[in-house]
Short mmCIF file of C-alpha atoms and ligand atoms in Angstrom, two decimals:
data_model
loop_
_atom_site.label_atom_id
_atom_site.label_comp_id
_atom_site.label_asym_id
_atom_site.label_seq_id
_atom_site.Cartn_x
_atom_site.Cartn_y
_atom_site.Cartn_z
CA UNK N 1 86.45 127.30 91.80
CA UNK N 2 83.22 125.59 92.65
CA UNK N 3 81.17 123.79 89.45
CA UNK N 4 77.52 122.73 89.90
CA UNK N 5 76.43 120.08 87.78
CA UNK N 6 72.29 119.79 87.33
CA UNK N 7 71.50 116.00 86.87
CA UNK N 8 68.13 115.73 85.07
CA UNK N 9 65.47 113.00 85.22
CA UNK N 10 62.21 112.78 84.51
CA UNK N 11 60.88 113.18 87.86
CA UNK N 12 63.23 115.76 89.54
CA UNK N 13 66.23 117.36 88.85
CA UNK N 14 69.02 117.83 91.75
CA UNK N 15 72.24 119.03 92.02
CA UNK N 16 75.86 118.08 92.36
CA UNK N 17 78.34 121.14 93.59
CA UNK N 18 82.15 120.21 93.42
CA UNK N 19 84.89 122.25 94.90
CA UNK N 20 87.13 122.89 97.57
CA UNK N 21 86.12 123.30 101.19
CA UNK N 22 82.45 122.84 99.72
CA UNK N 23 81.02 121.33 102.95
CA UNK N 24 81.10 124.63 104.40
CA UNK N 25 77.92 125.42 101.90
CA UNK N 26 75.79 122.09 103.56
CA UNK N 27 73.86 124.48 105.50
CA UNK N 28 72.81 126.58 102.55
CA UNK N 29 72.36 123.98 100.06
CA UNK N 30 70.12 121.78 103.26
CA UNK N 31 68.12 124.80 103.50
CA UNK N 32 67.25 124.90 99.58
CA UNK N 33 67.48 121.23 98.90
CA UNK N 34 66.29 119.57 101.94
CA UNK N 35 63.85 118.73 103.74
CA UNK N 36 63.20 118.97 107.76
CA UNK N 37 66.17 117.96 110.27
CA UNK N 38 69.04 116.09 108.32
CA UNK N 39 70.51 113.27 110.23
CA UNK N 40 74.11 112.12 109.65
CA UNK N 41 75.21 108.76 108.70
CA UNK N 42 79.13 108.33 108.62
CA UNK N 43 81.71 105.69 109.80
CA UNK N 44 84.32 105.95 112.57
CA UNK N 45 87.35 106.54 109.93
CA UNK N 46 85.63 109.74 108.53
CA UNK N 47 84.62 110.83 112.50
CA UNK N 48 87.91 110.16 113.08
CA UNK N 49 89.50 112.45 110.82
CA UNK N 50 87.20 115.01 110.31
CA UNK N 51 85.03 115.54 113.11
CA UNK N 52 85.26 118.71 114.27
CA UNK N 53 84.72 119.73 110.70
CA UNK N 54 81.60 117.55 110.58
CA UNK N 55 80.34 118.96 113.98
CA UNK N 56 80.62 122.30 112.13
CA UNK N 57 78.37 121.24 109.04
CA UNK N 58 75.59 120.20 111.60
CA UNK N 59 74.75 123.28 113.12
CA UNK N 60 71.32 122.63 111.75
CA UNK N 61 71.33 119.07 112.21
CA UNK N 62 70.20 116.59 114.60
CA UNK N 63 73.23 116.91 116.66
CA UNK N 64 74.34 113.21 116.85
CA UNK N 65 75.84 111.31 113.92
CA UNK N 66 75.23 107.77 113.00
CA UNK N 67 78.43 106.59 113.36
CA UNK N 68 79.43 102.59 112.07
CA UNK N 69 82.05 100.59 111.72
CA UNK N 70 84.04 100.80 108.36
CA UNK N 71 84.56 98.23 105.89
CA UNK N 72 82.47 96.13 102.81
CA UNK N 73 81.40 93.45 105.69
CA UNK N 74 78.94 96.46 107.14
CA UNK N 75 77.36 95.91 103.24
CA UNK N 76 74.63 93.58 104.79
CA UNK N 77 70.49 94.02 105.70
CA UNK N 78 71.83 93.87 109.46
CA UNK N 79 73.06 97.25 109.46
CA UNK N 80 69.92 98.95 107.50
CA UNK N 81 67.56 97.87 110.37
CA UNK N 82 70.50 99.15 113.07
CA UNK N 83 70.31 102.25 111.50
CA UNK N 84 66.77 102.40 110.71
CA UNK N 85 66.83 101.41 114.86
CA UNK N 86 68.46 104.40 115.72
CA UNK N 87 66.59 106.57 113.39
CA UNK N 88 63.78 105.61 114.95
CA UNK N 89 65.46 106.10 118.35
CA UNK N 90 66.36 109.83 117.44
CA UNK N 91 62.96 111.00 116.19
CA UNK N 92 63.38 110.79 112.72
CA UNK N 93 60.30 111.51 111.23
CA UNK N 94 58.85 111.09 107.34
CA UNK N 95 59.82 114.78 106.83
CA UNK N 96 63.64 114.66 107.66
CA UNK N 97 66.77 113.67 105.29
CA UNK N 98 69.05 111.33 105.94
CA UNK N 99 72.94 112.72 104.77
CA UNK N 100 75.30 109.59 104.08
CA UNK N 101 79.20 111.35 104.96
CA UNK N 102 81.39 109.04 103.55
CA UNK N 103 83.23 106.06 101.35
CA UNK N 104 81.01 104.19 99.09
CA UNK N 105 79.78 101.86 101.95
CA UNK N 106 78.37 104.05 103.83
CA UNK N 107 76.86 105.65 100.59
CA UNK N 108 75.29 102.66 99.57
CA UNK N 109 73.55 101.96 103.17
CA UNK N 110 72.67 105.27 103.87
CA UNK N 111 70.66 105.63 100.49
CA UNK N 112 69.33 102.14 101.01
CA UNK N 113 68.14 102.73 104.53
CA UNK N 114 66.62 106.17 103.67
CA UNK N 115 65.05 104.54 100.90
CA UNK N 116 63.22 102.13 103.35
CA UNK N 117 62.79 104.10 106.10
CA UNK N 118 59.34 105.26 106.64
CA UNK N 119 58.25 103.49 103.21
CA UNK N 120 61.55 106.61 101.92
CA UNK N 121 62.61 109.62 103.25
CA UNK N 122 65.38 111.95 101.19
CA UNK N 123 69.06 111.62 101.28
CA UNK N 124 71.98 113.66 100.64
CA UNK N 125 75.12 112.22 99.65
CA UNK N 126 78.31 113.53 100.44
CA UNK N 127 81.24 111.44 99.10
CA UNK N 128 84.39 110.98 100.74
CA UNK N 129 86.77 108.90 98.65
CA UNK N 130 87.48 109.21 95.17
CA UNK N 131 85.45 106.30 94.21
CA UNK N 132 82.54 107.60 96.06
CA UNK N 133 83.01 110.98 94.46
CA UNK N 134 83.11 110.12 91.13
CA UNK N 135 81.12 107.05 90.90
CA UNK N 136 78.74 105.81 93.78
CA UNK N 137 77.54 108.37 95.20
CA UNK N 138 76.56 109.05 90.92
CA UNK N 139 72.88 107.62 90.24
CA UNK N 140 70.61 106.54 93.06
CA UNK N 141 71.97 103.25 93.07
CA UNK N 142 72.01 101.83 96.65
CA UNK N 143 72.30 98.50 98.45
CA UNK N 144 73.66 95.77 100.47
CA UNK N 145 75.46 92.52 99.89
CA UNK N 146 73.68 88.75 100.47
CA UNK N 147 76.28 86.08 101.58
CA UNK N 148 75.30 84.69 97.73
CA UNK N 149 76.92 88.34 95.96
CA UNK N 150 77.59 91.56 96.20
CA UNK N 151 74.92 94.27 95.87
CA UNK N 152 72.45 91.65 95.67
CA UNK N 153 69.43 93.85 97.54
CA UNK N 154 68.72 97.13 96.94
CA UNK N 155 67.25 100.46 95.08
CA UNK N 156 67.36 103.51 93.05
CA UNK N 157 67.29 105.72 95.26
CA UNK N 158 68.12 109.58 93.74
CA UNK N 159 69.75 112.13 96.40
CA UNK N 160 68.40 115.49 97.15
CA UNK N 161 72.10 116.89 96.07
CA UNK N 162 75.51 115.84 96.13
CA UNK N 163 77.73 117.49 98.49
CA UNK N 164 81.78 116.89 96.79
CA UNK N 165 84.28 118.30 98.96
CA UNK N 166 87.71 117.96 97.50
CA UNK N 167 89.49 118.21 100.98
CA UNK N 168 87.96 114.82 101.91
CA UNK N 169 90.56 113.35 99.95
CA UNK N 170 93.63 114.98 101.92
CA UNK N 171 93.13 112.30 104.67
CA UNK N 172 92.81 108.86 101.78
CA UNK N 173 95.20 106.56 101.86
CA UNK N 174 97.34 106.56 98.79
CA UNK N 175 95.64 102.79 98.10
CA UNK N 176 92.04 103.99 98.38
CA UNK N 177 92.85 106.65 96.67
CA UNK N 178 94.18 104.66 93.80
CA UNK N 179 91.70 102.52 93.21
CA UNK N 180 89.38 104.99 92.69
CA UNK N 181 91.25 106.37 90.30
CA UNK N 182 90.59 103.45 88.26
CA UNK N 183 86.95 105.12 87.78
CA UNK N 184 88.43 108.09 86.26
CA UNK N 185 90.77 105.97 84.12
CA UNK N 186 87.46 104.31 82.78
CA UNK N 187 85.45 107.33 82.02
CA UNK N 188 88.20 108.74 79.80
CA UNK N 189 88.55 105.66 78.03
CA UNK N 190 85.02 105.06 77.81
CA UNK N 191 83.78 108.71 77.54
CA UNK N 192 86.04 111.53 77.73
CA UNK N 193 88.90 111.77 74.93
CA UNK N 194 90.09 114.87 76.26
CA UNK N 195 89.91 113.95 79.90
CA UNK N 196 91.86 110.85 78.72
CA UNK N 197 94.64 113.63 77.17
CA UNK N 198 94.81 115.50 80.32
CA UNK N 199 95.45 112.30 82.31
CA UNK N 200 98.17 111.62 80.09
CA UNK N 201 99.69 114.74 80.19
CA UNK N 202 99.99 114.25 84.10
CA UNK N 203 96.51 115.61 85.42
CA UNK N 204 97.37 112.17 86.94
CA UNK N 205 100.10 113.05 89.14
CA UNK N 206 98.73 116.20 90.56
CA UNK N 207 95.55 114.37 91.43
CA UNK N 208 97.50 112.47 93.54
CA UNK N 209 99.42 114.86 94.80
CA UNK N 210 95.65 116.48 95.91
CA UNK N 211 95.92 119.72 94.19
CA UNK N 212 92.75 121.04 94.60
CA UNK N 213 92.27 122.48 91.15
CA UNK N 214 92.91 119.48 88.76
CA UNK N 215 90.35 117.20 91.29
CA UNK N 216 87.85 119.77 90.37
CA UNK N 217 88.65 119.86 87.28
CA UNK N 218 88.74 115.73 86.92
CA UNK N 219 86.03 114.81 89.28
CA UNK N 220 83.56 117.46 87.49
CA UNK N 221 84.70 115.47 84.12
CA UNK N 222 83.49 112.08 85.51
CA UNK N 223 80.61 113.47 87.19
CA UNK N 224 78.99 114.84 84.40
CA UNK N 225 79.90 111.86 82.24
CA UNK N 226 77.82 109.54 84.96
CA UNK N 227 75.57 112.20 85.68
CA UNK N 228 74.40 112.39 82.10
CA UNK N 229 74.47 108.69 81.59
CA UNK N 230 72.16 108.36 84.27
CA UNK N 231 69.82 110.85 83.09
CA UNK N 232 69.33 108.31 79.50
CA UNK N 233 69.65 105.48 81.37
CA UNK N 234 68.34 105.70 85.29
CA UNK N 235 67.56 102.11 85.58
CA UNK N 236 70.13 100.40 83.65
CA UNK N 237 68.55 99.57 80.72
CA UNK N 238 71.21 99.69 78.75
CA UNK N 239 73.76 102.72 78.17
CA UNK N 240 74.82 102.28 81.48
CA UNK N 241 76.04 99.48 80.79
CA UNK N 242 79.22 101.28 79.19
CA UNK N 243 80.04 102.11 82.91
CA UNK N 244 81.34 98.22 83.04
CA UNK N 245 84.53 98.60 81.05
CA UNK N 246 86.99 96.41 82.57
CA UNK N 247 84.76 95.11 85.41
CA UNK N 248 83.63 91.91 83.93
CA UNK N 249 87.30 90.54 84.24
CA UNK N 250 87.77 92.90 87.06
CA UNK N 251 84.95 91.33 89.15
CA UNK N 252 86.29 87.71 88.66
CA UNK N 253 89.83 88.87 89.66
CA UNK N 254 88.51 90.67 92.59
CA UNK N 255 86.22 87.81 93.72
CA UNK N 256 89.37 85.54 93.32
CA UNK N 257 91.58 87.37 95.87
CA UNK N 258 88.94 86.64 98.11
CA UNK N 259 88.51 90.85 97.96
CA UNK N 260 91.50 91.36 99.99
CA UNK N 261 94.28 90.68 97.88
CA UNK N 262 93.24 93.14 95.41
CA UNK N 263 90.79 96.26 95.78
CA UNK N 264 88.15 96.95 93.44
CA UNK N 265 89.94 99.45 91.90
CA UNK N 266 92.86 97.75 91.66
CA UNK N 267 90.74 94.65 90.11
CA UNK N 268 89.99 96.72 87.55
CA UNK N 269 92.85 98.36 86.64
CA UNK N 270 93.87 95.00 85.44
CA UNK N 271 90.39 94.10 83.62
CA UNK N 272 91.46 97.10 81.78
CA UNK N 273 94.30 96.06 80.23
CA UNK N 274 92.70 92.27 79.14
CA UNK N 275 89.57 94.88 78.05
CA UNK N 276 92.05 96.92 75.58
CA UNK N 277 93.71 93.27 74.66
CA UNK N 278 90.07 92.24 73.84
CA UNK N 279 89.28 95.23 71.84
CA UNK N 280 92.30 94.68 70.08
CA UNK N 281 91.98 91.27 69.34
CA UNK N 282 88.35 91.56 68.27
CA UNK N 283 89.61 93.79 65.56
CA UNK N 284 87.61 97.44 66.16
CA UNK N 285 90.49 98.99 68.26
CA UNK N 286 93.59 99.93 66.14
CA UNK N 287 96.85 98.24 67.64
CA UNK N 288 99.10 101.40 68.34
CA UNK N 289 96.11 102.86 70.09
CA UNK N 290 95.93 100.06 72.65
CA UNK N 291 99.42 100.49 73.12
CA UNK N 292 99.40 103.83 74.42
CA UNK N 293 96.33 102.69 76.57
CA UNK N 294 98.39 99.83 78.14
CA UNK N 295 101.31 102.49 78.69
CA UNK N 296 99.16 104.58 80.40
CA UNK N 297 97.87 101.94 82.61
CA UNK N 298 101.25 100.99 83.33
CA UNK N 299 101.99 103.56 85.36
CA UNK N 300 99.40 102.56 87.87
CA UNK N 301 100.16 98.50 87.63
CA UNK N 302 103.30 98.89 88.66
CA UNK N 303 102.27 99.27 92.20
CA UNK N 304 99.27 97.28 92.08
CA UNK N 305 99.51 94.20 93.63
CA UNK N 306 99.67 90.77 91.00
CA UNK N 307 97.65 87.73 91.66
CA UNK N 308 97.99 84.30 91.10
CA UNK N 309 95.53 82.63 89.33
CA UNK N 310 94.69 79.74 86.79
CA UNK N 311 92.89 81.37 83.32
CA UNK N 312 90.36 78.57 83.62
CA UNK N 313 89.10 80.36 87.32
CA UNK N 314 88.81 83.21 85.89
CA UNK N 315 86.32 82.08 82.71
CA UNK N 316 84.68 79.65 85.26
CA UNK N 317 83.47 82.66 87.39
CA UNK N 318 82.33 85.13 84.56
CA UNK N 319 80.27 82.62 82.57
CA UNK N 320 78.95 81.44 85.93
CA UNK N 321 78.31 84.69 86.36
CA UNK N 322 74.32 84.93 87.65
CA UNK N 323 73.75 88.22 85.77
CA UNK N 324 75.55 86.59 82.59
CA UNK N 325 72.50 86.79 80.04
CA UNK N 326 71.96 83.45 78.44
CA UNK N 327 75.29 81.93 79.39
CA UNK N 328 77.09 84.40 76.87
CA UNK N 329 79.10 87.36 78.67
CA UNK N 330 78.88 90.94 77.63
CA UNK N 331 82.21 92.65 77.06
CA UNK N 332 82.38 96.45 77.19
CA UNK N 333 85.48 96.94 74.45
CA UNK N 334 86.66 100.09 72.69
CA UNK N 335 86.71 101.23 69.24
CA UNK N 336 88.47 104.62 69.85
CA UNK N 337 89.58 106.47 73.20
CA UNK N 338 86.32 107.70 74.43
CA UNK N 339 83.90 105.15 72.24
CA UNK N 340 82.77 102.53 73.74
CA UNK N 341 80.80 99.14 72.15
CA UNK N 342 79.60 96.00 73.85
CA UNK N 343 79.53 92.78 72.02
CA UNK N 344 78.65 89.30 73.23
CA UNK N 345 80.56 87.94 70.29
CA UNK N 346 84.24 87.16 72.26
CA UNK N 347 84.86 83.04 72.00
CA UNK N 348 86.05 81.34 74.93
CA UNK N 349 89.59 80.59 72.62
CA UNK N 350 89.83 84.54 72.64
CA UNK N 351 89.24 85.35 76.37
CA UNK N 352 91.08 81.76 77.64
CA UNK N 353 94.34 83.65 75.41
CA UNK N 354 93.72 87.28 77.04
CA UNK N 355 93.88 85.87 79.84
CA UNK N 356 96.82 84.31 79.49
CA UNK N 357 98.56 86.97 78.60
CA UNK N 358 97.32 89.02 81.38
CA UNK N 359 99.67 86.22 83.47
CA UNK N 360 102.49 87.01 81.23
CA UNK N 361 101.72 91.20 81.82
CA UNK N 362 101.45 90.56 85.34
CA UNK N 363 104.45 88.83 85.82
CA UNK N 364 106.67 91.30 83.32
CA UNK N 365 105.02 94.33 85.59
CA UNK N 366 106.13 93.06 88.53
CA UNK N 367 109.40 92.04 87.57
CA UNK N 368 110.38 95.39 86.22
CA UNK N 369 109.09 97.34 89.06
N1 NAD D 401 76.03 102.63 94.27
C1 NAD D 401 76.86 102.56 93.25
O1 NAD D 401 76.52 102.96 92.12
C2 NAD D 401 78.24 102.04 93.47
C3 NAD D 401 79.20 102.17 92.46
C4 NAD D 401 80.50 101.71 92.73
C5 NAD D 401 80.81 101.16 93.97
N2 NAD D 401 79.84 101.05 94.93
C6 NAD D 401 80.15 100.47 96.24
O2 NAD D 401 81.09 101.32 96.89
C7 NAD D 401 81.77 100.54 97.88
C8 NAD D 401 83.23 100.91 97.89
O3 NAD D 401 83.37 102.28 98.19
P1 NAD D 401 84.76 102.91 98.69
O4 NAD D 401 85.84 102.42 97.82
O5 NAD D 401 84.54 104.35 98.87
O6 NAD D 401 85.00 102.15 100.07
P2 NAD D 401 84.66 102.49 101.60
O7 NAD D 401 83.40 103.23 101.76
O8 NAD D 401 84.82 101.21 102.32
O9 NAD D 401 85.85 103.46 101.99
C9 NAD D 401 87.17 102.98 101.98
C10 NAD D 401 87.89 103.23 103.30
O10 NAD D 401 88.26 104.60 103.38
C11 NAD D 401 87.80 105.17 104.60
N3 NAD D 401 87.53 106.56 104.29
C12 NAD D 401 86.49 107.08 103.59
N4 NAD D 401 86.67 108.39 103.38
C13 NAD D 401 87.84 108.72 103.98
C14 NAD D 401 88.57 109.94 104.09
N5 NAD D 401 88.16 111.06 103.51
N6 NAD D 401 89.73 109.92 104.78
C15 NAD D 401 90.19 108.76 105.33
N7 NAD D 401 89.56 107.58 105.24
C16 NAD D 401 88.40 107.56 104.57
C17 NAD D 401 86.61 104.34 104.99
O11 NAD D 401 86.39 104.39 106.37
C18 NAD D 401 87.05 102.94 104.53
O12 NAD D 401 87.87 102.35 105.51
C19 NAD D 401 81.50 99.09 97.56
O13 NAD D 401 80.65 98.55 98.51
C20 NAD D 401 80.81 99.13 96.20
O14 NAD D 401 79.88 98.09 96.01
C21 NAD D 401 78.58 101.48 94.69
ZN1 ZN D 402 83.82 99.96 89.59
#
C-alpha cells in the first residue's frame, strides 16, 4: 500500500507519498518533481545504517552525500555555511535540489541551507524518524538554534515532495522512536477522533512493533492532518497553533532537563497529561473523558523517564517565555477528543496546582512501574 497525499498552497502544490520500501520510487518521483542533479544531505547514523540502500537511490544523483555529524548541537548557522561550503565545492548550481535524508536535524538544516543557498534552490525531504515523518519534515518550516533558543533563525521553506519510507524506522531506537510517537498521540487528541480510537485499540503496539501496514496507515493520518493545517495556515498565523498541545509545559520540562534528561517527545508526553488536567480544570473537557486520555498516556509514561523539578521553575520559564504574547501564555486545551481550543484565560493558581500534581503523577508512575 502506498498513499499520496497532495498538500495545497497558494503558490504550488507538492506531494507527500507514504509506504513501504518507497525510496525505491526517488528516482521517478526526482525526475517529475525535481529539478537538475539532487545532492544528498544525511548524517553518519542514517549512512551508517542504510547506505548501500542510499547509494542505490542516487543513481541519478551527484554521487557523494553530505554526510554530518548527528545530534541537536549540529542545529547552529555553523553548519549551514559548511554545507553551503561543500555545495559550493561539488558544483551545485541554482538549478539542482538539495534532498535532506534523515531525523529532524538534518531536516531542518537541509531546508534551511537550500533555502539560502544561491538566494534558494529546491529541496526534497525524506524523513527518517517518526518525528520527522509525521511532523518536521510537514510544512516548510526550517532552521537552526542561537545559543539564546531553539529554532531561533530560520524559514518557510516548502519541499518539492516528501519522500516517507516506512523501513527507515526498522533501524530507530525504541527511545527515538517513542518520542515521536508523542506527535501522533497529539494529532489524535487534537485532530483525529478516530485515529485516537485506533491508537487505543492497539494501532499503538503494532506501530512499535514496525508493522508496515498500521505506520502507513498512522503516519498518512498525521500527515494529512499537518498537511492540511498547513495549507490554512502556512505561516502560523494562527490554526497552527493547535499543533502546540502539550508543548508549552513540554518545552519548559524539556529545557529543564537541560534536553538530555528528557527528549522532546518524551517532554511532551508529560505536557500532555498537565494539558488534559488543564482542560479539565478549566471546565470545557468532561472529567471521565480526561480520564481515559490520562490512561492512554499511561501506557507510554511508564517508561518515560521522571524529572525533578520545583512548580515555580516550571511557571518561571513559560511566562518568561520570549514568544509569550503580552506576558499571558497561550494554552492549547481540549474540549472533546479531536477538538481543540486555545485560551489565554488559565491563572497562575490553576497552572502552579497542575503542576503540582504532575509531581504527584510522576512520582505514582514511577513507583508503580
Ligand atoms: N521544522 C519543523 O516543523 C519541526 C517540527 C518538530 C521538530 N523539529 C526539529 O526536529 C529536531 C528533532 O528531530 P528528530 O527527533 O528526528 O531528531 P534527530 O534528527 O536528531 O534524529 C534522532 C537520532 O536518530 C538518528 N536517526 C535518524 N534516523 C534514523 C534511522 N532511520 N535509523 C537509526 N537512527 C536514525 C539520528 O542520527 C539521531 O541520532 C529538532 O531539532 C526539532 O527542533 C522541527
Ligand atoms: Zn513537538
Amino acid at each position: 500500500m502506498t498513499n499520496e497525499i497532495i498538500v495545497k498552497l497558494p503558490e504550488e502544490n507538492y506531494p507527500i507519498v507514504i509506504g513501504e520500501g518507497v525510496r525505491q520510487r526517488f528516482s521517478e518521483l526526482f525526475k517529475k518533481h525535481g529539478q537538475g542533479r539532487a545532492f544528498w544531505l544525511s548524517d553518519k547514523n542514517i549512512v551508517a545504517a542504510w547506505d548501500e540502500n542510499l547509494g542505490g537511490l542516487c543513481s541519478n544523483s551527484h554521487t557523494d552525500i553530505i554526510v554530518m555529524p548527528p545530534g541537536e548541537e549540529q542545529k547552529q548557522i555553523a553548519t549551514i555555511e559548511r554545507v553551503c561550503q561543500i555545495l559550493v565545492t561539488m558544483g551545485a548550481e541554482r538549478g539542482d535540489t538539495l534532498v535532506a535524508c534523515g531525523g529532524g536535524v538534518v531536516g531542518d538544516i537541509g531546508g534551511f541551507a537550500a533555502s539560502v543557498y544561491l538566494r534558494g534552490i529546491p529541496c526534497v525531504q525524506i524523513p527518517t524518524t517518526l518525528l520527522a515523518m509525521v511532523d518536521s519534515s510537514i510544512g516548510g518550516k526550517t532552521g537552526v538554534d542561537l545559543p539564546e533558543g531553539k529554532n531561533l533563525i530560520g524559514s518557510f521553506h516548502q519541499p518539492a515532495f516528501v519522500l516517507i519510507d516506512v523501513e527507515f524506522l526498522k533501524t530507530l531506537n525504541g527511545r527515538q522512536f517513542r518520542s515521536g510517537f508523542a506527535e501522533v498521540v497529539k494529532t489524535a487528541l487534537i485532530g483525529d477522533a478516530s485515529l485516537y480510537r485506533s491508537i487505543e485499540q492497539g494501532a499503538d503496539d503494532r506501530c512499535f512493533q514496525r508493522d508496515a501496514a498500521t505506520l502507513i496507515e498512522t503516519i498518512t493520518a498525521c500527515v494529512k492532518f499537518k498537511a492540511d493545517i498547513v495549507a490554512q495556515d502556512e505561516k502560523e498565523a494562527g490554526l497552527r497553533r493547535n499543533l502546540n498541545f502539550g508543548h508549552t509545559i513540554g518545552h519548559a520540562l524539556e529545557a529543564l532537563g537541560n534536553y538530555a534528561a528528557l527528549s522532546h517527545g518524551e517532554a511532551v508526553f508529560w505536557g500532555m497529561t498537565v494539558a488534559v488536567d488543564l482542560s479539565v480544570q478549566h471546565g470545557s473537557l468532561n472529567h471521565e473523558i480526561g480520564q481515559t486520555i490520562h490512561q492512554l498516556l499511561e501506557r507510554y509514561l511508564k517508561v518515560i523517564p521522571a524529572i525533578h523539578f520545583r512548580p515555580k521553575e516550571v511557571m518561571d520559564l513559560i511566562l518568561n517565555d520570549k514568544k509569550t504574547k503580552a506576558g499571558k501564555p497561550h494554552f492549547v486545551l481540549l474540549e472533546d477528543i479531536g477538538k481543540p481550543i486555545v485560551t489565554d484565560q488559565i491563572s497562575n493558581v490553576i497552572l502552579s496546582n497542575a503542576l503540582e500534581h504532575l509531581k504527584h503523577r510522576m512520582k505514582r508512575i514511577k513507583e508503580s512501574s
